[in-house]
PDB file of C-alpha atoms in Angstrom:
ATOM      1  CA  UNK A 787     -81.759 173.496  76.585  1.00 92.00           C
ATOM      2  CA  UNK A 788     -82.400 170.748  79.435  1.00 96.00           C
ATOM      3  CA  UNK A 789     -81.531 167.793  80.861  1.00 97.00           C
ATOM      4  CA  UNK A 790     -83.397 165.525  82.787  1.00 97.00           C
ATOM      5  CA  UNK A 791     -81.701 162.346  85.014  1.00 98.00           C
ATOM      6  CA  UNK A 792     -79.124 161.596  82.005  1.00 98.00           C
ATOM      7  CA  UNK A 793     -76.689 159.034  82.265  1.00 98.00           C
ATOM      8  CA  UNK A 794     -73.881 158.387  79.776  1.00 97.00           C
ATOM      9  CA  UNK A 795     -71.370 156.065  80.096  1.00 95.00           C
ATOM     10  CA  UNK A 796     -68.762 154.551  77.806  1.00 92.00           C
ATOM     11  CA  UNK A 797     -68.334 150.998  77.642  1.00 91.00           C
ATOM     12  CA  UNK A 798     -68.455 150.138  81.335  1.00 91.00           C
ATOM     13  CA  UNK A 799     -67.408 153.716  82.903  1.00 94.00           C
ATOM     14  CA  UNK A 800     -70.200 156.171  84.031  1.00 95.00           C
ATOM     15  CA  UNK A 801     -68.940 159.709  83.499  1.00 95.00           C
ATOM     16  CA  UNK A 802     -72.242 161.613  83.564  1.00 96.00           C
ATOM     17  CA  UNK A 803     -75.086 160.130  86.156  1.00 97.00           C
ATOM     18  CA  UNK A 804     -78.518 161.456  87.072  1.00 97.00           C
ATOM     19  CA  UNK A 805     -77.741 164.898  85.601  1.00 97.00           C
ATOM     20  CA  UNK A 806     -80.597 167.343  85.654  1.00 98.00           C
ATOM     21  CA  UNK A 807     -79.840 170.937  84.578  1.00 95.00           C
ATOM     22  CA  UNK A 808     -81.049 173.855  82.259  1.00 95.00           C
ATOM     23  CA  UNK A 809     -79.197 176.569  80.396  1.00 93.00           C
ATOM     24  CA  UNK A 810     -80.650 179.394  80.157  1.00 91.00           C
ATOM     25  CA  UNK A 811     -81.892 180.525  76.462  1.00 86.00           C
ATOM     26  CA  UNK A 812     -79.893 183.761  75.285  1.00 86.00           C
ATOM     27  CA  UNK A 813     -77.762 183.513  78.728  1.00 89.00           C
ATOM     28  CA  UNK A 814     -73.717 182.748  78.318  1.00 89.00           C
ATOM     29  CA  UNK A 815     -73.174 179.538  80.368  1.00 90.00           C
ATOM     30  CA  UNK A 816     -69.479 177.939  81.204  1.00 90.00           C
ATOM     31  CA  UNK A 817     -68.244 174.509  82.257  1.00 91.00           C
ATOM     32  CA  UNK A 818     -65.716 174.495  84.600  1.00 94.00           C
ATOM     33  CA  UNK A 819     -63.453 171.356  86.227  1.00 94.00           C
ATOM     34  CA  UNK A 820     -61.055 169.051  85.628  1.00 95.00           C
ATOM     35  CA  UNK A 821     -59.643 167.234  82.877  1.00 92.00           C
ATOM     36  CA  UNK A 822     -61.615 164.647  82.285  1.00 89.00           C
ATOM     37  CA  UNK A 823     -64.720 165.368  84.329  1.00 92.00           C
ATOM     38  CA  UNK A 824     -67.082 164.861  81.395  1.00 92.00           C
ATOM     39  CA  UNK A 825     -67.644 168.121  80.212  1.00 92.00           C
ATOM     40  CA  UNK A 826     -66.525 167.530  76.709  1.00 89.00           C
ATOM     41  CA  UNK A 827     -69.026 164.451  77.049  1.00 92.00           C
ATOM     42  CA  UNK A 828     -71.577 166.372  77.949  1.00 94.00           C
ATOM     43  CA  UNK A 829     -71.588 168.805  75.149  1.00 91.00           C
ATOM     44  CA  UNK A 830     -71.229 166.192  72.548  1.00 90.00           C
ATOM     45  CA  UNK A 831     -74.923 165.180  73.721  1.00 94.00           C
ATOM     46  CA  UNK A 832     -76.087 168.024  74.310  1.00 93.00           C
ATOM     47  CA  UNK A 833     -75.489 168.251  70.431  1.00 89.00           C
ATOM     48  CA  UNK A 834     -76.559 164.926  69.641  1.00 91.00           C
ATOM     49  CA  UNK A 835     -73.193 163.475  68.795  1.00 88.00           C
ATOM     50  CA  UNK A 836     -73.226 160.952  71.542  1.00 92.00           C
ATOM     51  CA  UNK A 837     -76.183 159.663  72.416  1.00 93.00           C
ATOM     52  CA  UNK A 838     -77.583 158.612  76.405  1.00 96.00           C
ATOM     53  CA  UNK A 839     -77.753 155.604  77.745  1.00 96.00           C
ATOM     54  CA  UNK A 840     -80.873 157.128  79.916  1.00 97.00           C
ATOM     55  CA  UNK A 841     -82.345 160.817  80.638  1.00 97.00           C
ATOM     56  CA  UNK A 842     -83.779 162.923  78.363  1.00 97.00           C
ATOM     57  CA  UNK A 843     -82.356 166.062  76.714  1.00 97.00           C
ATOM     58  CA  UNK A 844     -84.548 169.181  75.760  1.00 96.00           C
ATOM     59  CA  UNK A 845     -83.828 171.786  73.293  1.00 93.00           C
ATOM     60  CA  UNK A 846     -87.120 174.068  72.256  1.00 87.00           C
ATOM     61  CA  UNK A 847     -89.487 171.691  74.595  1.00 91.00           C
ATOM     62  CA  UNK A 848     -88.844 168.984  72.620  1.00 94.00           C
ATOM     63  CA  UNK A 849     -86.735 165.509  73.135  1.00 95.00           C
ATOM     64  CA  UNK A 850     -83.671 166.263  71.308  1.00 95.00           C
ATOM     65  CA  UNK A 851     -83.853 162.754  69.233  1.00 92.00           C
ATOM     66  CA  UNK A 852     -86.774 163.523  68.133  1.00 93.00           C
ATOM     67  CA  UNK A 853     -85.878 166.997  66.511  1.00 93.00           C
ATOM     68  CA  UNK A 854     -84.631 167.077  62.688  1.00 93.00           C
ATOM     69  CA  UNK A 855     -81.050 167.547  62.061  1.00 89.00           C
ATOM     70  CA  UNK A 856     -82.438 170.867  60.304  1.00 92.00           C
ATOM     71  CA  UNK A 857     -84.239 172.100  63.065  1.00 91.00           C
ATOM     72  CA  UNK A 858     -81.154 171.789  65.700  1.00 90.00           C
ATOM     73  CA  UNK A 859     -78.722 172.948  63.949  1.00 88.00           C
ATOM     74  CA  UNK A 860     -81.548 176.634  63.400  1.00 90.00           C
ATOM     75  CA  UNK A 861     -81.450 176.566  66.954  1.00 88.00           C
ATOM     76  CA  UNK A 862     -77.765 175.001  67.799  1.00 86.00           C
ATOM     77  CA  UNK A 863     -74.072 175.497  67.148  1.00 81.00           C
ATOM     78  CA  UNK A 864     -70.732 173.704  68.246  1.00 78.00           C
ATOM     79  CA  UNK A 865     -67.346 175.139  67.578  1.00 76.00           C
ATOM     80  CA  UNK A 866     -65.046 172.217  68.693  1.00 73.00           C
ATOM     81  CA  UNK A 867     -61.243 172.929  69.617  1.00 73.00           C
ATOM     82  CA  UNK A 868     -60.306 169.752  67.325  1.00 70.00           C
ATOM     83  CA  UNK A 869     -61.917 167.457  64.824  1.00 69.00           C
ATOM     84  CA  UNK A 870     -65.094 165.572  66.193  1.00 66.00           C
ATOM     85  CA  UNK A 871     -64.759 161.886  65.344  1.00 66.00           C
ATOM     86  CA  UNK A 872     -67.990 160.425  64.936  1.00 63.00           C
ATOM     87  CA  UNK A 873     -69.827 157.882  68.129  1.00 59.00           C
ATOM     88  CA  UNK A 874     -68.519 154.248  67.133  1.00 54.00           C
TER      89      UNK A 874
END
C-alpha cells in the first residue's frame, strides 16, 4: 500500500498534508504518536472510509477508488478498537 502527496482535512483543519509513504507488503508496520496526530485518520483512508481531499492512495498498483469493494477487502482488513461511524 502507498501514498502519494495526500491531504485530508476535516472541515477547515488539515490533519494529514503532503504525505507520501509505502508499507511494505507482508511486513508488520506501526503508527506511533500522540493523541490526536491523525493516525486513526490515516487508516480510515487507507481503507477507504474517509476519503482525500488530494493525493492518491495505492493498494496492488492501483488508485484505491478505483478498486471494487470486493477486491480490497481480498487484499485488506481493519480491526477497529470501537464502532466505525460512517464519513458524513
Amino acid at each position: 500500500m502507498e501514498s502519494q502527496n495526500l491531504l485530508i482535512r476535516y472541515d477547515n483543519t488539515t490533519i494529514i498534508e503532503d504525505l507520501s509513504l509505502s508499507i511494505p507488503k507482508g511486513k508488520i508496520t506501526v503508527f506511533v504518536g500522540a493523541n490526536g496526530c491523525g493516525k486513526s485518520t490515516l487508516l480510515r483512508s487507507f481503507c477507504r472510509l474517509l476519503k482525500p481531499q488530494g493525493g492518491d492512495i495505492f493498494l496492488l498498483d492501483n488508485n484505491i477508488h478505483s478498486l471494487s469493494s470486493k477486491r480490497i477487502a481480498q487484499q485488506l482488513a481493519i480491526l477497529p478498537q470501537g464502532p466505525i461511524a460512517p464519513e458524513g
